[in-house]
Coordinates of C-alpha atoms in Angstrom, one line a residue:
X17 CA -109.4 171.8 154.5
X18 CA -105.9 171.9 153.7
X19 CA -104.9 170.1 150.3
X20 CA -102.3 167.0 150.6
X21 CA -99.8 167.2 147.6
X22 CA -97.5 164.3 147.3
X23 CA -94.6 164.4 145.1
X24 CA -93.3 161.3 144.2
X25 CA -90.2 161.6 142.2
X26 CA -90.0 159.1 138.9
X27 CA -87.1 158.5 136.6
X28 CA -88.2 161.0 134.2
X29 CA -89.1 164.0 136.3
X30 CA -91.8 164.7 139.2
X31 CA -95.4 163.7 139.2
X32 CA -98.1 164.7 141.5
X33 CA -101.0 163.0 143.4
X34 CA -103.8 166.1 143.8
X35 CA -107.0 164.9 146.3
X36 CA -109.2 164.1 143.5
X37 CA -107.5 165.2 140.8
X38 CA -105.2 162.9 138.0
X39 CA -101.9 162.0 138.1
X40 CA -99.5 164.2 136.2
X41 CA -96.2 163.6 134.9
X42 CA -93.6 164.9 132.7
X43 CA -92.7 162.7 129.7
X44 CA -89.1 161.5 128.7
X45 CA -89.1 165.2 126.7
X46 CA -89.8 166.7 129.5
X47 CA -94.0 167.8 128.2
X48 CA -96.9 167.5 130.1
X49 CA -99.1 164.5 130.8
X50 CA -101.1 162.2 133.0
X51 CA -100.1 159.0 134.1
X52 CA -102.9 156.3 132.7
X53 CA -103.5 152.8 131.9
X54 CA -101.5 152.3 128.0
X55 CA -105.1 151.6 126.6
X56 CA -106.2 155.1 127.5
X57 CA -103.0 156.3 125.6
X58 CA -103.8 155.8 122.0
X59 CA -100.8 156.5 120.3
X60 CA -98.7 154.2 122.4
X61 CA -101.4 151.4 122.6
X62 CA -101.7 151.3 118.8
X63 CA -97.7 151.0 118.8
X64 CA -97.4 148.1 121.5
X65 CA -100.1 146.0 119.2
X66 CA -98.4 147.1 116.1
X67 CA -97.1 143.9 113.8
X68 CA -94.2 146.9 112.5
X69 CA -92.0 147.5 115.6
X70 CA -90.4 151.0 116.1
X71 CA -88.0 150.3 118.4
X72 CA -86.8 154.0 118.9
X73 CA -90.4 154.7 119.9
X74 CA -90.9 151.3 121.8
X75 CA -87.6 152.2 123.5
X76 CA -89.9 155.8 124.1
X77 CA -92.5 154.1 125.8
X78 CA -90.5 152.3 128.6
X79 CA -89.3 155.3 129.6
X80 CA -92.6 156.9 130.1
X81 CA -93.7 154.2 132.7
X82 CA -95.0 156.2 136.0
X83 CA -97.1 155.2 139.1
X84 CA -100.2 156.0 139.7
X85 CA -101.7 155.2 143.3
X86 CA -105.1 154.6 141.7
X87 CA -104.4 151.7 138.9
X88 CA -103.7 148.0 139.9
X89 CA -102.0 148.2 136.1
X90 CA -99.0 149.6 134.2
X91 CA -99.6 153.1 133.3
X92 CA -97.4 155.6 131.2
X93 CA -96.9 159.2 130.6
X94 CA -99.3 160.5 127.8
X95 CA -99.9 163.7 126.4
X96 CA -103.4 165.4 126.7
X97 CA -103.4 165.0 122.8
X98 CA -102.6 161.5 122.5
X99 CA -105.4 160.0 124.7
X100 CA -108.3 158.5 123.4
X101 CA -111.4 160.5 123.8
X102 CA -114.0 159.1 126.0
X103 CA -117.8 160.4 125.2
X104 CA -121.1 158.5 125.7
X105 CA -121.3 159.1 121.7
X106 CA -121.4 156.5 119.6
X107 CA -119.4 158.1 117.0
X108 CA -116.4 158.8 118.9
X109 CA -113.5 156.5 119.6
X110 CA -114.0 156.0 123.3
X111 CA -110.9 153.9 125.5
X112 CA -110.8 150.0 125.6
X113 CA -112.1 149.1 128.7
X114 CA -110.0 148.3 131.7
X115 CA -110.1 145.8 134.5
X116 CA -109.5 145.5 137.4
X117 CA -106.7 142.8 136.7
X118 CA -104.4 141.3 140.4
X119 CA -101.6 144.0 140.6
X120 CA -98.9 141.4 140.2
X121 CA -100.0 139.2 137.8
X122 CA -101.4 141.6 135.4
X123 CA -98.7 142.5 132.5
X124 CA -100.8 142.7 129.5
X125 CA -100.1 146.3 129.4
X126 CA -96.9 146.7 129.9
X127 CA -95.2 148.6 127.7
X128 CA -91.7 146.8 128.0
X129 CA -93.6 143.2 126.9
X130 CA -92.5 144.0 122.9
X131 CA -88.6 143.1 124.6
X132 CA -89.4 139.6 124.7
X133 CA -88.8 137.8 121.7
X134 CA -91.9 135.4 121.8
X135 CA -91.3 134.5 117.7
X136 CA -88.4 133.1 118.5
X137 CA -87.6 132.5 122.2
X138 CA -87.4 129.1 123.4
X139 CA -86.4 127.2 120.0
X140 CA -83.7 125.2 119.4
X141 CA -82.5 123.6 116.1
X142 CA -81.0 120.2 118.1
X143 CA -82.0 117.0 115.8
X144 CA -83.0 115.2 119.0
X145 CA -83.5 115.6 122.5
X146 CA -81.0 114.2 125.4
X147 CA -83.1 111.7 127.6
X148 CA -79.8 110.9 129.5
X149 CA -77.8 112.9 131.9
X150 CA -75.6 115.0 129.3
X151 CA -77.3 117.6 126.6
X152 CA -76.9 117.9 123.1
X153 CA -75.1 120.3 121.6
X154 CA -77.7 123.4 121.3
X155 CA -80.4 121.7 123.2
X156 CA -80.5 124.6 125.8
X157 CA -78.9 127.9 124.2
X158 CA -80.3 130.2 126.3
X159 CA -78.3 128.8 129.1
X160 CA -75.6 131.5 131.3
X161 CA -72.7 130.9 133.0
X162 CA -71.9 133.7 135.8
X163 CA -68.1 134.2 135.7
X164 CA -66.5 135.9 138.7
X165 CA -63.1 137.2 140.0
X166 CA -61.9 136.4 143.7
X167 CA -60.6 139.5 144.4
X168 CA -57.5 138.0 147.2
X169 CA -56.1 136.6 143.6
X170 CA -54.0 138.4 141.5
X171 CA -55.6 139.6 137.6
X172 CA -54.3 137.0 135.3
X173 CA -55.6 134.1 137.8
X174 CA -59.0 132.5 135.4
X175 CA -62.3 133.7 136.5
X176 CA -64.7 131.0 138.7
X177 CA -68.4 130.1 137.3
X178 CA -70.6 129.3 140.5
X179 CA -74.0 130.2 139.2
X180 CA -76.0 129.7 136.1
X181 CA -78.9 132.0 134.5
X182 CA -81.3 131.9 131.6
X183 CA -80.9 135.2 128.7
X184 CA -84.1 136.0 128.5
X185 CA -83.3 138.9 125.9
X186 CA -80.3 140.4 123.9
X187 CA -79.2 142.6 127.0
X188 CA -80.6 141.0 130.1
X189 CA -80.1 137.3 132.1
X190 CA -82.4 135.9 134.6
X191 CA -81.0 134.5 137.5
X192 CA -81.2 134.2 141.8
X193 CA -80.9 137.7 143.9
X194 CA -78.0 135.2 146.0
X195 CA -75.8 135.2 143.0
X196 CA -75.5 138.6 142.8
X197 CA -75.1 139.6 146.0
X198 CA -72.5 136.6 147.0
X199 CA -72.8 137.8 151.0
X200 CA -71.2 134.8 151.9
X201 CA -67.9 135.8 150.6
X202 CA -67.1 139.5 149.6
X203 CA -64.3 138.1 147.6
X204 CA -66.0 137.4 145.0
X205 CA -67.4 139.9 142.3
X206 CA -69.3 139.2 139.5
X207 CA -67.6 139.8 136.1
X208 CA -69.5 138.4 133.0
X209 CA -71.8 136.3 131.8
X210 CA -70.9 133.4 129.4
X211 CA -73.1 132.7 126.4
X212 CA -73.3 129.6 123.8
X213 CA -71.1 127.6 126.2
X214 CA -71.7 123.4 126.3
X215 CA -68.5 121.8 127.5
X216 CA -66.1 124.0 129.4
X217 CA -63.4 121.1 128.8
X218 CA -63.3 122.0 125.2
X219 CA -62.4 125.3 123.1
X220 CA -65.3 125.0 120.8
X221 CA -68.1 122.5 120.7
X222 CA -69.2 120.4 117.9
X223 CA -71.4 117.5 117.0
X224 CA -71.1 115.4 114.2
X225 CA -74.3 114.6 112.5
X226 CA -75.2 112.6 109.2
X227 CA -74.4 115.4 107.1
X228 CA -70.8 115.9 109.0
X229 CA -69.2 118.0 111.7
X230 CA -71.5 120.9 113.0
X231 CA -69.8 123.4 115.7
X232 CA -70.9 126.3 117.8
X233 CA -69.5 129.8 117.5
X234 CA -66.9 130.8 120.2
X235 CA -68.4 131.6 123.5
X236 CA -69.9 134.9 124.0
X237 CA -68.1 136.5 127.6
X238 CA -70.0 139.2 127.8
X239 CA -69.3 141.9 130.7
X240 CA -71.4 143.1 133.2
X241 CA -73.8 146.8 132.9
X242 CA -75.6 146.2 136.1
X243 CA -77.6 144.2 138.3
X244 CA -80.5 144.0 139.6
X245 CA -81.5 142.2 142.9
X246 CA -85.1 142.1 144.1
X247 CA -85.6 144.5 147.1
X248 CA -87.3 142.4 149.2
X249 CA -84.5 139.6 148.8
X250 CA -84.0 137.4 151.9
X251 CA -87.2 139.1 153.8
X252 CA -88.5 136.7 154.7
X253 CA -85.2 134.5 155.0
X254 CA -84.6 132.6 151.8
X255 CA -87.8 134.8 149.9
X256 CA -87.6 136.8 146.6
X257 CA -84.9 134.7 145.4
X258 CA -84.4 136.6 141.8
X259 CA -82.2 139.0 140.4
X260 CA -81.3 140.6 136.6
X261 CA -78.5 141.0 134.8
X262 CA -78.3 144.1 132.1
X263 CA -75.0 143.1 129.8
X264 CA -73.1 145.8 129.0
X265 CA -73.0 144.6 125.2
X266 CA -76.0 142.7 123.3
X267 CA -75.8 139.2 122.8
X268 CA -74.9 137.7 119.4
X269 CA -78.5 136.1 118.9
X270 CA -78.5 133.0 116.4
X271 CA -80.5 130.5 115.4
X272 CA -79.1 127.4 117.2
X273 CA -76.0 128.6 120.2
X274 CA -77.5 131.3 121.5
X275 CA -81.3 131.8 121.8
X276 CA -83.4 133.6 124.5
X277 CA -85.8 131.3 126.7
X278 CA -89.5 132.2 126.7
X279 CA -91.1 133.4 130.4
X280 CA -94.6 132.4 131.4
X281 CA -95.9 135.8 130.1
X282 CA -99.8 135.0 128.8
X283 CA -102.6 134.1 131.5
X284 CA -102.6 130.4 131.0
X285 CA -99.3 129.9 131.5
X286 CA -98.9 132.1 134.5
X287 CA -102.1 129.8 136.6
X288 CA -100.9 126.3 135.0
X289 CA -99.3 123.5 137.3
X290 CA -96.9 121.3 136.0
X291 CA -96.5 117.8 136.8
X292 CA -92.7 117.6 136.3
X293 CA -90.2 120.0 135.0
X294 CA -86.4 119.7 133.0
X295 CA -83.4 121.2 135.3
X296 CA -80.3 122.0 133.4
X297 CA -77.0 122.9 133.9
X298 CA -73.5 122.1 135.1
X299 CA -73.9 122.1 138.6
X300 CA -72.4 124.7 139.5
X301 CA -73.1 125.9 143.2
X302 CA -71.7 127.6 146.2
X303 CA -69.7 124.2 147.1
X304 CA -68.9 122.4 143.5
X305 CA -69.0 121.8 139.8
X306 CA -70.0 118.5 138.9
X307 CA -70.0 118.4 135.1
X308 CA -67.9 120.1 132.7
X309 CA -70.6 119.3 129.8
X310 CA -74.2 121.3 130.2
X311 CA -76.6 118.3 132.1
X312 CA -80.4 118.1 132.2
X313 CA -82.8 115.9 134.2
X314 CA -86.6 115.6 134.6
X315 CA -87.9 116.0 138.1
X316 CA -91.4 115.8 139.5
X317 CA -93.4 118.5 141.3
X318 CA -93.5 118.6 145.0
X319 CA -96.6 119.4 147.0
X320 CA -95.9 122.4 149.3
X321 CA -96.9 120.6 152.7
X322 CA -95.1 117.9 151.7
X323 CA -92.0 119.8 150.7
X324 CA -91.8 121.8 154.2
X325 CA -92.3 118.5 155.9
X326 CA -89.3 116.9 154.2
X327 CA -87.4 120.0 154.8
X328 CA -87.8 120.3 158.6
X329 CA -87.2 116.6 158.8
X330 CA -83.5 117.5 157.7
X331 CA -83.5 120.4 160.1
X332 CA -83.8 122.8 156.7
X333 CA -86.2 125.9 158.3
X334 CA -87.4 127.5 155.3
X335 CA -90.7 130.0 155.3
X336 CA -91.7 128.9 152.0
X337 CA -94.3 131.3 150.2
X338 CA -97.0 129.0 148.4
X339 CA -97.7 131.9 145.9
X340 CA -93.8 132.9 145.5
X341 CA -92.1 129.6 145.7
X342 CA -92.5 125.9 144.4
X343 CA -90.6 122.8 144.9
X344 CA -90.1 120.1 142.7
X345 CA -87.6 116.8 142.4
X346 CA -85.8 115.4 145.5
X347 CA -85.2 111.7 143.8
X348 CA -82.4 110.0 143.3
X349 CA -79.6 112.2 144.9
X350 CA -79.3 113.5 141.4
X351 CA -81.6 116.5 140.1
X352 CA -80.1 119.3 142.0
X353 CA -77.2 118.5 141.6
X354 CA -77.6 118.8 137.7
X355 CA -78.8 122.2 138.3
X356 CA -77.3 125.9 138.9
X357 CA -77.7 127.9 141.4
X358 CA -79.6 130.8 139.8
X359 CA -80.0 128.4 137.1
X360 CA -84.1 127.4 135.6
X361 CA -86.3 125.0 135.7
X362 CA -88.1 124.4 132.4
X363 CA -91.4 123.2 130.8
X364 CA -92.6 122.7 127.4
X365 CA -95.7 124.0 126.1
X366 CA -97.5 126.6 124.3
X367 CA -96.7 130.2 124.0
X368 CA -97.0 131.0 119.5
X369 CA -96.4 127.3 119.1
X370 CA -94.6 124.4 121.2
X371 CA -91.3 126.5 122.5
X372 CA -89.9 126.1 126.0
X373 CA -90.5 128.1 129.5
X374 CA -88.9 129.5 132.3
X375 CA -91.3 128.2 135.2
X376 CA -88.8 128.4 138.0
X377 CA -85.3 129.9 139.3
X378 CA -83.2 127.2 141.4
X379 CA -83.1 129.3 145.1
X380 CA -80.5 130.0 147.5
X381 CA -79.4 127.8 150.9
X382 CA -81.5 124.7 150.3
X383 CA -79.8 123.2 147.7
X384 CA -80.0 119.5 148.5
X385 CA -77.6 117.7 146.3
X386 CA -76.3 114.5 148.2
X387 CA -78.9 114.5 150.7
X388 CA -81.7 111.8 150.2
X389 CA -85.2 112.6 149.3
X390 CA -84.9 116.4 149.7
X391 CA -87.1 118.4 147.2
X392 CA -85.4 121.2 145.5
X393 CA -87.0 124.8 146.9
X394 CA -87.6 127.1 143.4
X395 CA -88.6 130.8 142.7
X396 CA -91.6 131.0 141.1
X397 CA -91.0 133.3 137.8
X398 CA -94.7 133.5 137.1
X399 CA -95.0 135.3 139.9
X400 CA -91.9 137.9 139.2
X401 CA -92.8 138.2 135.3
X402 CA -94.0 142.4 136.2
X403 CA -91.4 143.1 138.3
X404 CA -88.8 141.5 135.6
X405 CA -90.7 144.1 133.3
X406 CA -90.8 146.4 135.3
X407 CA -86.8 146.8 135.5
X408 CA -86.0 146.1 131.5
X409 CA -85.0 148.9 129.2
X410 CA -85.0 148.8 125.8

């Protein structure tokens, strides 16, 4: 019988499928390996669970991430004399065990999880929490505006800010696949991505407190690397609403301006329902900008039949995908329109300790702000935490 080979080409080099046989690969130095689960790779398995990060070597391990047909999990290039031996012995060390875990859900072993920040991600050092319509000062630091040129203008005319996003780490902001692409008007091109901003009305923010004037660092305009859209965007219509941003210089991390937001990375927090969530931002969306100072309200989670049915009542046709999708709010003629486009939608709970959570991304084409009783449609980030992963570099 004649023998099948596919070759699959891989960002590193050329690995190949034999009928019964493993995986091989070539790693970032161009050696030998297979392409395995990270727990069967002991060397890079002890270095992911590591308290002492080596971030040359973490950096190592991203690029070794290959495909392999036969694993519903994250596997990675690794040389024959890095594995862990496997023997029915009781004296040898033999490979943690692997699961079966869902395909999508599963991130426990990626390598690119040590990028998130989850120390520190989701803190802020704000005395007290807004409960009106406006923030405080550093409430929400992890908050992006998306800057863009329209191209019919000359240079020196200032750049436009119609979507929002979340930094998620030094180098990369979470927001919708719709900002990026900007179909609706090739005009436009994304430029940067504004960091530590509150009030656009002012040249630096401050606060004054009982101890006197606090203010925030100048705003961090940061350009463009790259972007990345989800491939499936739009298919079906309105689906796959998510994108990335890479910055082409690392953020200026602090304490209290400019802070990463947490995703929904561990298994509780990926299955958990919320009964409400916190929008931010200044409303800035295909048609308008409502606020010049960052805004937040709480809105309440929206049933899925219920949603579609309020939807189509306003003629707004939307496949929604219960596993992909969420929606939330519709009260008041006010929550999305204190949002972003591309912008998130926020809980509070445990990750290391009480520190806030990406849960949503604010979609594309059924933004409802003005219209009465329309729930907000959402991308669901727990479902898109792999893929996110899956696109980071160190």
């Amino acid at each position: 019988m004649q023998k099948i080979i596919l070759i699959i080409i891989v960002a590193f080099g050329v690995q190949a499928v034999l009928s019964g046989e493993e995986v091989t690969c070539k790693t970032p130095n161009n050696e030998d390996g297979a392409c395995i689960p990270i727990r069967q790779c002991q060397k890079m398995y002890n270095a992911r669970r590591s308290k002492v990060k080596d971030r040359q070597y973490i950096d190592y391990i991203s690029k070794s991430i290959c495909e392999n047909p036969n694993e519903a999990i994250q596997c990675v290039c690794c040389k024959p004399e890095e594995r862990f031996e496997v023997t029915t012995t009781t004296s040898t060390t033999t490979a943690p065990r692997i699961q079966n875990f869902r395909d999508v859900l599963n991130i426990e072993e990626h390598p690119n999880i040590q990028l998130f920040d989850t120390n520190n991600c989701g803190k802020t050092t704000t005395d007290r929490l807004s409960y009106g319509e406006k923030t405080d000062l550093f409430e929400f630091p992890w908050m992006a505006a998306l800057g863009y040129r329209n191209l019919s203008l000359t240079l020196d005319e200032p750049r436009i800010f119609l979507c929002g996003g979340t930094l998620i780490n030094s180098f990369y902001v979470l927001t919708a696949a719709h900002c990026i692409l900007k179909e609706n008007d090739p005009k436009l091109r994304l430029e940067f991505a504004r960091l530590g901003e509150h009030d656009f009305a002012t040249t630096q923010d401050c606060k004054l407190t009982d101890s006197g004037k606090i203010c925030a660092r100048p705003v961090q305009d940061i350009p463009i690397d790259k972007t990345i859209q989800h491939p499936d965007y739009n298919h079906p219509r309105y689906n796959n609403d998510i994108a990335l941003i890479r910055l082409k210089n690392q953020a200026s991390i602090s304490k209290d301006d400019v802070v990463p937001v947490c995703l929904p990375i561990t298994e509780k927090l990926k299955q958990k329902q919320y009964p409400e969530y916190i929008i931010t931002g200044w409303g800035t969306t295909e048609n308008y900008t409502t606020s010049t100072v960052l805004m937040r309200a709480t809105i309440p989670f929206v049933e899925m039949n219920v949603c579609q049915q309020k939807l189509k009542a306003k003629n707004l046709f939307v496949d929604l995908a219960d596993d992909k999708q969420f929606c939330a709010g519709g009260h008041n003629n006010i929550d999305t329109c204190r949002g972003d486009s591309g912008g998130p939608l926020l809980v509070m709970d445990e990750l290391n300790e009480p520190q806030t959570i990406q849960i949503g991304v604010v979609a594309f084409g059924v933004n409802s702000c003005g219209i009465a009783n329309i729930p907000g449609v959402y991308t669901k980030v727990q479902y898109f935490v792999r893929w996110i992963l899956d696109h980071m570099e160190a």
